[in-house]
PDB file of C-alpha atoms in Angstrom:
ATOM      1  CA  MET A1193     -33.515  -4.108 -29.879  1.00  0.00           C
ATOM      2  CA  ARG A1194     -34.036  -7.306 -28.505  1.00  0.00           C
ATOM      3  CA  LYS A1195     -32.236  -9.162 -31.022  1.00  0.00           C
ATOM      4  CA  VAL A1196     -29.213  -6.101 -29.584  1.00  0.00           C
ATOM      5  CA  CYS A1197     -29.595  -6.571 -26.090  1.00  0.00           C
ATOM      6  CA  ARG A1198     -29.172 -10.304 -26.820  1.00  0.00           C
ATOM      7  CA  ARG A1199     -25.892  -9.384 -28.483  1.00  0.00           C
ATOM      8  CA  LEU A1200     -24.459  -7.171 -26.373  1.00  0.00           C
ATOM      9  CA  CYS A1201     -25.290 -10.311 -23.120  1.00  0.00           C
ATOM     10  CA  LEU A1202     -23.508 -12.875 -25.345  1.00  0.00           C
ATOM     11  CA  LEU A1203     -20.460 -10.659 -25.924  1.00  0.00           C
ATOM     12  CA  ALA A1204     -20.302  -9.258 -22.207  1.00  0.00           C
ATOM     13  CA  SER A1205     -20.379 -13.055 -21.541  1.00  0.00           C
ATOM     14  CA  LEU A1206     -17.972 -13.537 -23.735  1.00  0.00           C
ATOM     15  CA  ILE A1207     -15.582 -11.368 -22.340  1.00  0.00           C
ATOM     16  CA  LEU A1208     -15.957 -12.647 -18.837  1.00  0.00           C
ATOM     17  CA  ALA A1209     -15.429 -15.793 -19.596  1.00  0.00           C
ATOM     18  CA  VAL A1210     -11.815 -15.417 -21.374  1.00  0.00           C
ATOM     19  CA  LEU A1211     -10.889 -13.131 -18.662  1.00  0.00           C
ATOM     20  CA  ALA A1212     -12.216 -16.154 -16.482  1.00  0.00           C
ATOM     21  CA  PHE A1213      -9.614 -18.499 -18.754  1.00  0.00           C
ATOM     22  CA  LEU A1214      -6.897 -15.868 -18.432  1.00  0.00           C
ATOM     23  CA  TRP A1215      -7.317 -15.993 -14.651  1.00  0.00           C
ATOM     24  CA  LEU A1216      -7.174 -19.787 -14.050  1.00  0.00           C
ATOM     25  CA  LEU A1217      -4.751 -20.067 -16.912  1.00  0.00           C
ATOM     26  CA  LEU A1218      -2.089 -17.424 -16.239  1.00  0.00           C
ATOM     27  CA  PRO A1219       0.621 -19.333 -13.973  1.00  0.00           C
ATOM     28  CA  VAL A1220       1.556 -16.754 -10.479  1.00  0.00           C
ATOM     29  CA  ASP A1221       4.947 -15.748  -9.868  1.00  0.00           C
ATOM     30  CA  GLN A1222       5.136 -16.999  -6.481  1.00  0.00           C
ATOM     31  CA  ASP A1223       8.665 -14.958  -6.182  1.00  0.00           C
ATOM     32  CA  HIS A1224       6.795 -11.926  -7.181  1.00  0.00           C
ATOM     33  CA  TYR A1225       6.818  -8.803  -5.567  1.00  0.00           C
ATOM     34  CA  PHE A1226       2.880  -8.987  -4.123  1.00  0.00           C
ATOM     35  CA  ALA A1227       3.632 -12.543  -3.429  1.00  0.00           C
ATOM     36  CA  ALA A1228       4.813 -10.858  -0.033  1.00  0.00           C
ATOM     37  CA  THR A1229       1.521 -10.819   0.796  1.00  0.00           C
ATOM     38  CA  ILE A1230       1.664 -14.307   2.401  1.00  0.00           C
ATOM     39  CA  ASP A1231       3.652 -14.282   4.078  1.00  0.00           C
ATOM     40  CA  LYS A1232       2.837 -10.729   5.712  1.00  0.00           C
ATOM     41  CA  HIS A1233      -0.510 -12.484   6.156  1.00  0.00           C
ATOM     42  CA  GLN A1234       0.753 -15.390   7.814  1.00  0.00           C
ATOM     43  CA  ARG A1235       3.031 -13.297  10.142  1.00  0.00           C
ATOM     44  CA  LEU A1236      -0.105 -11.089  10.936  1.00  0.00           C
ATOM     45  CA  ALA A1237      -1.929 -14.559  11.219  1.00  0.00           C
ATOM     46  CA  GLN A1238       1.035 -16.182  13.615  1.00  0.00           C
ATOM     47  CA  THR A1239       2.153 -12.849  15.823  1.00  0.00           C
ATOM     48  CA  PRO A1240       0.158 -13.299  19.188  1.00  0.00           C
ATOM     49  CA  SER A1241      -1.143 -10.222  21.084  1.00  0.00           C
ATOM     50  CA  PRO A1242      -0.657  -7.773  22.186  1.00  0.00           C
ATOM     51  CA  LYS A1243       0.970  -6.606  18.390  1.00  0.00           C
ATOM     52  CA  VAL A1244       1.934  -3.878  16.571  1.00  0.00           C
ATOM     53  CA  VAL A1245       0.152  -3.442  13.180  1.00  0.00           C
ATOM     54  CA  LEU A1246       2.314  -1.260  10.678  1.00  0.00           C
ATOM     55  CA  VAL A1247      -0.869  -0.697   7.249  1.00  0.00           C
ATOM     56  CA  GLY A1248       0.006   1.412   4.715  1.00  0.00           C
ATOM     57  CA  GLY A1249       1.533   0.874   1.324  1.00  0.00           C
ATOM     58  CA  SER A1250       5.138   1.166  -0.021  1.00  0.00           C
ATOM     59  CA  ASN A1251       5.802   4.162   2.153  1.00  0.00           C
ATOM     60  CA  LEU A1252       6.123   0.408   4.335  1.00  0.00           C
ATOM     61  CA  ALA A1253       8.262  -1.497   2.445  1.00  0.00           C
ATOM     62  CA  CYS A1254      10.199   0.428   1.295  1.00  0.00           C
ATOM     63  CA  GLY A1255      10.588   3.226   4.413  1.00  0.00           C
ATOM     64  CA  VAL A1256      10.938   1.330   8.113  1.00  0.00           C
ATOM     65  CA  ASP A1257      12.911  -1.394  10.345  1.00  0.00           C
ATOM     66  CA  THR A1258      10.561  -2.756  11.668  1.00  0.00           C
ATOM     67  CA  GLU A1259      13.418  -4.768  13.732  1.00  0.00           C
ATOM     68  CA  ARG A1260      14.552  -2.407  15.458  1.00  0.00           C
ATOM     69  CA  LEU A1261      10.896  -0.873  15.733  1.00  0.00           C
ATOM     70  CA  GLU A1262       9.557  -3.842  17.752  1.00  0.00           C
ATOM     71  CA  GLN A1263      13.462  -3.616  19.960  1.00  0.00           C
ATOM     72  CA  ALA A1264      12.895  -0.258  20.924  1.00  0.00           C
ATOM     73  CA  ILE A1265       8.958  -0.987  21.754  1.00  0.00           C
ATOM     74  CA  GLY A1266       9.083  -4.077  23.086  1.00  0.00           C
ATOM     75  CA  CYS A1267       6.245  -5.619  21.294  1.00  0.00           C
ATOM     76  CA  PRO A1268       5.861  -7.184  18.064  1.00  0.00           C
ATOM     77  CA  VAL A1269       5.361  -5.365  15.098  1.00  0.00           C
ATOM     78  CA  VAL A1270       3.941  -6.398  11.335  1.00  0.00           C
ATOM     79  CA  ASN A1271       4.364  -4.879   8.684  1.00  0.00           C
ATOM     80  CA  MET A1272       1.706  -4.799   6.291  1.00  0.00           C
ATOM     81  CA  GLY A1273       2.443  -2.071   3.656  1.00  0.00           C
ATOM     82  CA  LEU A1274       2.670  -3.252   0.120  1.00  0.00           C
ATOM     83  CA  HIS A1275       1.535  -1.510  -2.305  1.00  0.00           C
ATOM     84  CA  ALA A1276      -0.139   1.568  -2.483  1.00  0.00           C
ATOM     85  CA  ASP A1277      -2.719   0.597  -5.376  1.00  0.00           C
ATOM     86  CA  ILE A1278      -4.579  -1.511  -2.878  1.00  0.00           C
ATOM     87  CA  GLY A1279      -6.323   0.815  -2.111  1.00  0.00           C
ATOM     88  CA  LEU A1280      -7.777   2.177   1.741  1.00  0.00           C
ATOM     89  CA  ALA A1281     -10.242   0.256   2.007  1.00  0.00           C
ATOM     90  CA  TYR A1282      -8.408  -2.955   1.437  1.00  0.00           C
ATOM     91  CA  MET A1283      -5.620  -2.445   3.015  1.00  0.00           C
ATOM     92  CA  LEU A1284      -8.228  -1.091   6.294  1.00  0.00           C
ATOM     93  CA  ALA A1285     -10.162  -4.990   5.495  1.00  0.00           C
ATOM     94  CA  GLU A1286      -7.248  -6.979   5.061  1.00  0.00           C
ATOM     95  CA  VAL A1287      -6.225  -6.529   8.935  1.00  0.00           C
ATOM     96  CA  ARG A1288      -9.614  -6.491  10.826  1.00  0.00           C
ATOM     97  CA  GLY A1289      -9.552 -10.161  11.260  1.00  0.00           C
ATOM     98  CA  HIS A1290      -6.518 -10.999  12.932  1.00  0.00           C
ATOM     99  CA  LEU A1291      -7.022  -8.124  15.648  1.00  0.00           C
ATOM    100  CA  ALA A1292      -7.535  -8.408  19.191  1.00  0.00           C
ATOM    101  CA  ALA A1293      -7.850  -6.480  22.776  1.00  0.00           C
ATOM    102  CA  GLY A1294      -4.522  -5.101  23.664  1.00  0.00           C
ATOM    103  CA  ASP A1295      -3.520  -4.098  19.352  1.00  0.00           C
ATOM    104  CA  ARG A1296      -1.933  -1.126  18.097  1.00  0.00           C
ATOM    105  CA  VAL A1297      -2.259  -0.090  14.294  1.00  0.00           C
ATOM    106  CA  ILE A1298      -0.397   2.388  13.142  1.00  0.00           C
ATOM    107  CA  LEU A1299      -1.861   3.627  10.053  1.00  0.00           C
ATOM    108  CA  ILE A1300       0.889   4.899   7.525  1.00  0.00           C
ATOM    109  CA  PRO A1301      -1.381   5.444   3.958  1.00  0.00           C
ATOM    110  CA  GLU A1302       0.497   7.745   1.353  1.00  0.00           C
ATOM    111  CA  TYR A1303      -0.645  10.910   0.807  1.00  0.00           C
ATOM    112  CA  GLU A1304      -2.638   9.270  -2.531  1.00  0.00           C
ATOM    113  CA  GLN A1305      -4.793   6.969  -0.599  1.00  0.00           C
ATOM    114  CA  PHE A1306      -7.031  10.657   0.531  1.00  0.00           C
ATOM    115  CA  PHE A1307      -6.663  12.080  -3.061  1.00  0.00           C
ATOM    116  CA  GLY A1308      -8.286   9.550  -4.921  1.00  0.00           C
ATOM    117  CA  LEU A1309      -6.893   5.956  -4.675  1.00  0.00           C
ATOM    118  CA  ARG A1310      -9.353   5.245  -1.726  1.00  0.00           C
ATOM    119  CA  ASN A1311     -10.611   2.206  -3.561  1.00  0.00           C
ATOM    120  CA  GLY A1312      -7.107   1.004  -5.717  1.00  0.00           C
ATOM    121  CA  ASN A1313      -6.302   0.130  -8.729  1.00  0.00           C
ATOM    122  CA  MET A1314      -4.645  -2.912 -10.720  1.00  0.00           C
ATOM    123  CA  GLY A1315      -3.441  -3.691  -7.236  1.00  0.00           C
ATOM    124  CA  VAL A1316      -6.157  -4.897  -5.580  1.00  0.00           C
ATOM    125  CA  LEU A1317      -5.882  -7.607  -8.526  1.00  0.00           C
ATOM    126  CA  LYS A1318      -2.339  -8.485  -7.901  1.00  0.00           C
ATOM    127  CA  ALA A1319      -3.230  -8.567  -4.284  1.00  0.00           C
ATOM    128  CA  MET A1320      -6.117 -10.279  -4.681  1.00  0.00           C
ATOM    129  CA  SER A1321      -3.480 -13.497  -6.810  1.00  0.00           C
ATOM    130  CA  TYR A1322      -2.151 -13.822  -4.209  1.00  0.00           C
ATOM    131  CA  GLN A1323      -4.494 -14.376  -1.159  1.00  0.00           C
ATOM    132  CA  GLN A1324      -7.353 -16.860  -0.864  1.00  0.00           C
ATOM    133  CA  GLY A1325     -10.107 -15.301  -0.242  1.00  0.00           C
ATOM    134  CA  GLY A1326      -8.922 -11.836  -0.427  1.00  0.00           C
ATOM    135  CA  TRP A1327     -12.173 -10.861  -2.395  1.00  0.00           C
ATOM    136  CA  LYS A1328     -14.016 -10.712   1.301  1.00  0.00           C
ATOM    137  CA  TYR A1329     -11.654  -7.484   1.401  1.00  0.00           C
ATOM    138  CA  LEU A1330     -13.970  -5.917  -1.353  1.00  0.00           C
ATOM    139  CA  ARG A1331     -16.447  -4.651   1.156  1.00  0.00           C
ATOM    140  CA  THR A1332     -18.174  -1.987  -0.972  1.00  0.00           C
ATOM    141  CA  PRO A1333     -19.492  -1.350  -4.247  1.00  0.00           C
ATOM    142  CA  ASP A1334     -16.926   0.322  -5.278  1.00  0.00           C
ATOM    143  CA  GLN A1335     -15.020  -1.452  -4.300  1.00  0.00           C
ATOM    144  CA  TRP A1336     -16.245  -3.905  -6.990  1.00  0.00           C
ATOM    145  CA  ALA A1337     -16.295  -1.649  -9.542  1.00  0.00           C
ATOM    146  CA  VAL A1338     -12.878  -0.821  -9.364  1.00  0.00           C
ATOM    147  CA  ALA A1339     -11.861  -4.582  -9.836  1.00  0.00           C
ATOM    148  CA  LEU A1340     -13.780  -5.409 -12.451  1.00  0.00           C
ATOM    149  CA  LEU A1341     -12.662  -2.325 -14.501  1.00  0.00           C
ATOM    150  CA  GLN A1342      -8.846  -2.695 -14.187  1.00  0.00           C
ATOM    151  CA  SER A1343      -9.743  -6.840 -14.786  1.00  0.00           C
ATOM    152  CA  VAL A1344      -8.370  -6.415 -18.221  1.00  0.00           C
ATOM    153  CA  ASN A1345      -5.960  -4.022 -18.167  1.00  0.00           C
ATOM    154  CA  TYR A1346      -4.770  -6.295 -15.164  1.00  0.00           C
ATOM    155  CA  LEU A1347      -5.233  -9.571 -17.457  1.00  0.00           C
ATOM    156  CA  GLN A1348      -3.024  -8.094 -20.823  1.00  0.00           C
ATOM    157  CA  GLY A1349      -0.520  -7.149 -18.019  1.00  0.00           C
ATOM    158  CA  LYS A1350      -0.231 -10.314 -16.451  1.00  0.00           C
ATOM    159  CA  LEU A1351      -0.115 -11.880 -19.781  1.00  0.00           C
ATOM    160  CA  LYS A1352       2.775  -9.631 -20.995  1.00  0.00           C
ATOM    161  CA  TYR A1353       5.461 -10.395 -17.989  1.00  0.00           C
ATOM    162  CA  TYR A1354       4.154 -14.471 -18.501  1.00  0.00           C
ATOM    163  CA  LEU A1355       5.755 -13.542 -22.080  1.00  0.00           C
ATOM    164  CA  GLU A1356       8.218 -11.567 -21.016  1.00  0.00           C
ATOM    165  CA  GLN A1357       9.706 -14.327 -18.368  1.00  0.00           C
ATOM    166  CA  THR A1358       9.361 -16.982 -20.707  1.00  0.00           C
ATOM    167  CA  PHE A1359      11.226 -15.640 -23.528  1.00  0.00           C
ATOM    168  CA  HIS A1360      13.678 -13.915 -20.708  1.00  0.00           C
ATOM    169  CA  VAL A1361      12.912 -10.051 -22.260  1.00  0.00           C
ATOM    170  CA  GLU A1362      15.692  -7.994 -21.149  1.00  0.00           C
ATOM    171  CA  GLN A1363      13.722  -5.516 -18.364  1.00  0.00           C
ATOM    172  CA  ASP A1364      14.925  -2.272 -16.711  1.00  0.00           C
ATOM    173  CA  PRO A1365      17.723  -4.307 -13.710  1.00  0.00           C
ATOM    174  CA  HIS A1366      16.511  -1.786 -11.175  1.00  0.00           C
ATOM    175  CA  TYR A1367      13.027  -3.203 -10.475  1.00  0.00           C
ATOM    176  CA  HIS A1368      14.869  -6.959 -10.207  1.00  0.00           C
ATOM    177  CA  ILE A1369      14.926  -5.365  -6.442  1.00  0.00           C
ATOM    178  CA  TYR A1370      10.993  -6.047  -6.098  1.00  0.00           C
ATOM    179  CA  HIS A1371      10.407  -9.617  -5.652  1.00  0.00           C
ATOM    180  CA  ARG A1372       8.995 -11.830  -2.742  1.00  0.00           C
ATOM    181  CA  GLY A1373      12.880 -12.643  -1.877  1.00  0.00           C
ATOM    182  CA  GLY A1374      13.399  -8.956  -1.611  1.00  0.00           C
ATOM    183  CA  PHE A1375      11.610  -8.483   1.840  1.00  0.00           C
ATOM    184  CA  ASN A1376      13.600  -9.243   5.827  1.00  0.00           C
ATOM    185  CA  PRO A1377      11.246 -11.627   7.810  1.00  0.00           C
ATOM    186  CA  PHE A1378       9.894  -8.453   9.479  1.00  0.00           C
ATOM    187  CA  GLY A1379       8.347  -7.451   5.787  1.00  0.00           C
ATOM    188  CA  ASP A1380      10.304  -4.607   5.042  1.00  0.00           C
ATOM    189  CA  LEU A1381      11.985  -4.893   1.991  1.00  0.00           C
ATOM    190  CA  VAL A1382      15.560  -4.924   2.475  1.00  0.00           C
ATOM    191  CA  SER A1383      17.151  -6.239  -1.080  1.00  0.00           C
ATOM    192  CA  HIS A1384      16.866  -1.733  -2.509  1.00  0.00           C
ATOM    193  CA  LEU A1385      19.161  -1.389   1.113  1.00  0.00           C
ATOM    194  CA  ASP A1386      22.957  -1.605  -0.350  1.00  0.00           C
ATOM    195  CA  GLN A1387      21.670  -0.591  -4.196  1.00  0.00           C
ATOM    196  CA  PRO A1388      23.126   3.274  -5.654  1.00  0.00           C
ATOM    197  CA  PRO A1389      20.505   5.383  -6.179  1.00  0.00           C
ATOM    198  CA  VAL A1390      18.300   5.169  -8.809  1.00  0.00           C
ATOM    199  CA  PRO A1391      17.317   9.392 -10.040  1.00  0.00           C
ATOM    200  CA  LEU A1392      13.994  10.323  -8.825  1.00  0.00           C
ATOM    201  CA  GLN A1393      11.731  11.502 -11.851  1.00  0.00           C
ATOM    202  CA  GLU A1394      10.645  14.527 -10.252  1.00  0.00           C
ATOM    203  CA  ASN A1395       8.122  15.763 -12.994  1.00  0.00           C
ATOM    204  CA  ASP A1396       6.250  13.008 -12.654  1.00  0.00           C
ATOM    205  CA  VAL A1397       5.137  14.228 -10.002  1.00  0.00           C
ATOM    206  CA  GLN A1398       2.069  16.456  -9.970  1.00  0.00           C
ATOM    207  CA  PRO A1399       0.707  18.329  -7.350  1.00  0.00           C
ATOM    208  CA  PHE A1400      -1.484  17.250  -4.999  1.00  0.00           C
ATOM    209  CA  ASN A1401      -5.399  18.413  -6.819  1.00  0.00           C
ATOM    210  CA  ALA A1402      -6.647  20.307  -3.043  1.00  0.00           C
ATOM    211  CA  ALA A1403     -10.129  19.728  -4.668  1.00  0.00           C
ATOM    212  CA  ARG A1404      -9.942  16.099  -5.204  1.00  0.00           C
ATOM    213  CA  LEU A1405     -10.060  15.710  -1.331  1.00  0.00           C
ATOM    214  CA  ASP A1406     -11.655  12.337  -0.976  1.00  0.00           C
ATOM    215  CA  ARG A1407     -13.402  13.510   2.494  1.00  0.00           C
ATOM    216  CA  ARG A1408     -14.266   9.949   2.089  1.00  0.00           C
ATOM    217  CA  SER A1409     -11.488   8.111   3.691  1.00  0.00           C
ATOM    218  CA  ILE A1410     -11.699  10.451   6.768  1.00  0.00           C
ATOM    219  CA  ARG A1411     -14.837   8.478   7.248  1.00  0.00           C
ATOM    220  CA  LEU A1412     -12.842   5.263   6.130  1.00  0.00           C
ATOM    221  CA  ILE A1413     -10.438   5.208   9.145  1.00  0.00           C
ATOM    222  CA  ASN A1414     -13.361   6.925  11.821  1.00  0.00           C
ATOM    223  CA  ARG A1415     -15.891   3.649  10.896  1.00  0.00           C
ATOM    224  CA  PHE A1416     -12.241   1.078  11.210  1.00  0.00           C
ATOM    225  CA  ASN A1417     -11.494   2.823  14.620  1.00  0.00           C
ATOM    226  CA  GLN A1418     -14.483   2.709  15.947  1.00  0.00           C
ATOM    227  CA  GLU A1419     -14.876  -0.766  15.106  1.00  0.00           C
ATOM    228  CA  MET A1420     -11.878  -1.813  16.881  1.00  0.00           C
ATOM    229  CA  GLN A1421     -12.636   0.563  20.112  1.00  0.00           C
ATOM    230  CA  ALA A1422     -14.980  -1.803  20.552  1.00  0.00           C
ATOM    231  CA  LYS A1423     -12.356  -4.656  20.289  1.00  0.00           C
ATOM    232  CA  GLY A1424     -10.117  -3.544  22.603  1.00  0.00           C
ATOM    233  CA  VAL A1425      -7.723  -2.362  19.123  1.00  0.00           C
ATOM    234  CA  GLN A1426      -6.303   1.025  19.862  1.00  0.00           C
ATOM    235  CA  VAL A1427      -6.038   2.544  16.239  1.00  0.00           C
ATOM    236  CA  CYS A1428      -3.010   6.386  14.840  1.00  0.00           C
ATOM    237  CA  LEU A1429      -2.116   7.944  12.307  1.00  0.00           C
ATOM    238  CA  LEU A1430       1.316   8.961  11.433  1.00  0.00           C
ATOM    239  CA  TYR A1431       2.799  10.968   8.225  1.00  0.00           C
ATOM    240  CA  PRO A1432       5.031   8.872   5.609  1.00  0.00           C
ATOM    241  CA  GLY A1433       7.937   9.205   5.215  1.00  0.00           C
ATOM    242  CA  TYR A1434       8.952  12.117   1.449  1.00  0.00           C
ATOM    243  CA  TYR A1435      11.458  13.222  -0.796  1.00  0.00           C
ATOM    244  CA  ASP A1436      11.224  17.004   0.954  1.00  0.00           C
ATOM    245  CA  ARG A1437      11.544  18.958  -1.920  1.00  0.00           C
ATOM    246  CA  LEU A1438       8.157  17.693  -3.493  1.00  0.00           C
ATOM    247  CA  LEU A1439       6.738  18.037  -0.307  1.00  0.00           C
ATOM    248  CA  SER A1440       6.080  21.810  -0.939  1.00  0.00           C
ATOM    249  CA  ARG A1441       4.332  21.015  -4.231  1.00  0.00           C
ATOM    250  CA  HIS A1442       1.209  20.191  -2.079  1.00  0.00           C
ATOM    251  CA  THR A1443       0.770  22.853   0.016  1.00  0.00           C
ATOM    252  CA  PRO A1444      -2.479  23.640  -0.641  1.00  0.00           C
ATOM    253  CA  ALA A1445      -3.517  20.066  -0.573  1.00  0.00           C
ATOM    254  CA  LEU A1446      -2.071  18.561   2.872  1.00  0.00           C
ATOM    255  CA  ASN A1447      -3.343  21.814   3.929  1.00  0.00           C
ATOM    256  CA  ARG A1448      -7.426  20.503   3.197  1.00  0.00           C
ATOM    257  CA  LEU A1449      -5.916  17.571   4.002  1.00  0.00           C
ATOM    258  CA  ARG A1450      -4.424  19.045   7.552  1.00  0.00           C
ATOM    259  CA  GLU A1451      -7.608  20.676   8.295  1.00  0.00           C
ATOM    260  CA  ALA A1452      -9.388  17.329   7.887  1.00  0.00           C
ATOM    261  CA  LEU A1453      -7.657  15.146   8.961  1.00  0.00           C
ATOM    262  CA  GLY A1454      -8.563  16.555  12.778  1.00  0.00           C
ATOM    263  CA  GLU A1455     -12.518  15.435  12.232  1.00  0.00           C
ATOM    264  CA  LEU A1456     -10.387  11.883  12.786  1.00  0.00           C
ATOM    265  CA  GLN A1457     -11.254  10.218  16.382  1.00  0.00           C
ATOM    266  CA  CYS A1458      -7.926   8.907  16.641  1.00  0.00           C
ATOM    267  CA  PRO A1459      -4.468  10.426  17.141  1.00  0.00           C
ATOM    268  CA  VAL A1460      -2.513  12.105  14.185  1.00  0.00           C
ATOM    269  CA  LEU A1461       1.092  11.723  15.543  1.00  0.00           C
ATOM    270  CA  GLY A1462       3.960  13.573  13.549  1.00  0.00           C
ATOM    271  CA  THR A1463       3.502  17.040  10.846  1.00  0.00           C
ATOM    272  CA  PRO A1464       4.251  16.369   7.304  1.00  0.00           C
ATOM    273  CA  GLU A1465       7.794  18.554   7.511  1.00  0.00           C
ATOM    274  CA  ARG A1466       8.834  15.993  10.792  1.00  0.00           C
ATOM    275  CA  TYR A1467       8.572  13.014   8.116  1.00  0.00           C
ATOM    276  CA  ALA A1468      10.490  15.420   4.918  1.00  0.00           C
ATOM    277  CA  PHE A1469      13.526  13.604   3.998  1.00  0.00           C
ATOM    278  CA  PRO A1470      16.074  15.026   1.610  1.00  0.00           C
ATOM    279  CA  LEU A1471      17.280  13.978  -1.357  1.00  0.00           C
ATOM    280  CA  GLU A1472      20.959  11.308  -0.465  1.00  0.00           C
ATOM    281  CA  CYS A1473      17.745   9.740   1.614  1.00  0.00           C
ATOM    282  CA  PHE A1474      16.234   8.499  -1.084  1.00  0.00           C
ATOM    283  CA  TYR A1475      15.560   4.688  -3.791  1.00  0.00           C
ATOM    284  CA  ASP A1476      13.813   4.937  -6.779  1.00  0.00           C
ATOM    285  CA  THR A1477      10.335   7.698  -5.523  1.00  0.00           C
ATOM    286  CA  GLU A1478       9.346   9.779  -3.488  1.00  0.00           C
ATOM    287  CA  TYR A1479       8.047   8.067  -0.624  1.00  0.00           C
ATOM    288  CA  HIS A1480      10.906   4.592  -1.506  1.00  0.00           C
ATOM    289  CA  LEU A1481      13.803   5.960   1.601  1.00  0.00           C
ATOM    290  CA  ASN A1482      17.688   4.373   1.701  1.00  0.00           C
ATOM    291  CA  ARG A1483      19.655   2.907   4.532  1.00  0.00           C
ATOM    292  CA  ARG A1484      20.271   5.708   5.855  1.00  0.00           C
ATOM    293  CA  GLY A1485      16.301   7.197   5.208  1.00  0.00           C
ATOM    294  CA  ARG A1486      15.129   4.195   6.728  1.00  0.00           C
ATOM    295  CA  SER A1487      16.833   4.322  10.273  1.00  0.00           C
ATOM    296  CA  LEU A1488      15.734   7.792   9.939  1.00  0.00           C
ATOM    297  CA  ARG A1489      12.143   7.628   9.358  1.00  0.00           C
ATOM    298  CA  THR A1490      12.729   4.680  12.475  1.00  0.00           C
ATOM    299  CA  GLU A1491      13.747   6.782  15.225  1.00  0.00           C
ATOM    300  CA  LYS A1492      11.963   9.071  14.662  1.00  0.00           C
ATOM    301  CA  MET A1493       8.918   7.167  14.724  1.00  0.00           C
ATOM    302  CA  ILE A1494       9.921   5.902  17.851  1.00  0.00           C
ATOM    303  CA  VAL A1495       9.991   9.066  19.093  1.00  0.00           C
ATOM    304  CA  ASP A1496       6.456  10.217  18.263  1.00  0.00           C
ATOM    305  CA  LEU A1497       5.736   6.032  19.212  1.00  0.00           C
ATOM    306  CA  ASN A1498       6.400   6.759  22.653  1.00  0.00           C
ATOM    307  CA  LYS A1499       2.992   7.810  24.179  1.00  0.00           C
ATOM    308  CA  PHE A1500       0.513   6.303  22.086  1.00  0.00           C
ATOM    309  CA  LEU A1501       2.155   2.728  23.016  1.00  0.00           C
ATOM    310  CA  ARG A1502       2.463   2.628  26.128  1.00  0.00           C
TER     311      ARG A1502
END
């Protein structure tokens, strides 16, 4: 038995050593989509208070005109949205240290953050690879577990990406718009705005499982809100922009979510229906808006945030 345990420990040590070696060996692409987190954190740290900070995933990166929002409310706005796979827990952790009295946080998470994605996925490791000290944003055992479990997949994907770049392997052309240089100074991805739409794969979008509603996401937001209130920071939640035809597919789950959001200790603005848009407003996914959709959504946000931001 001891011999078996020693062999297992040796194997585990060898695997960890290989993973660590690959993590350090493989170069980091400074124009990768996730590298935009460097610029977002820099803007967050350098923007004086009072400021407005948008927290969410790619529904924000690919669906808000932050410059227009800033002009309308007369206050600096920082768009921290990048990717849903980072997870709600990480999104909140990475901004909390840069908030001060007078700041306002607008939470606009994708619906998946309430149905199993609270601790993120491989996106956590992708973000951490561009953030010095990013491990500090892993604040719970569940987040660490996700990071460790995804490490093999992450390094495998990173190796594949490195080889594709090295040998100039042809990729889907529409993915070329997703890179750090595609963001404007406000933190919005704009490289897709004048591109033709990519057919949305509706059959790939499965209904959210109402039974999997994660009330720990509600408690997480409430703890964040309490911490922010103590610092003089206001928090509210807004619904993400979403493809209207698919919204009805999630009706049972969203009804349960709406009921659960009644437990939030911060304001909830708008409704899922108000932020549902037709197909001609989307670029390539049910969350990614094109120029027209981005404009429509931003104007609705300005109206809904008016009272909260006074």
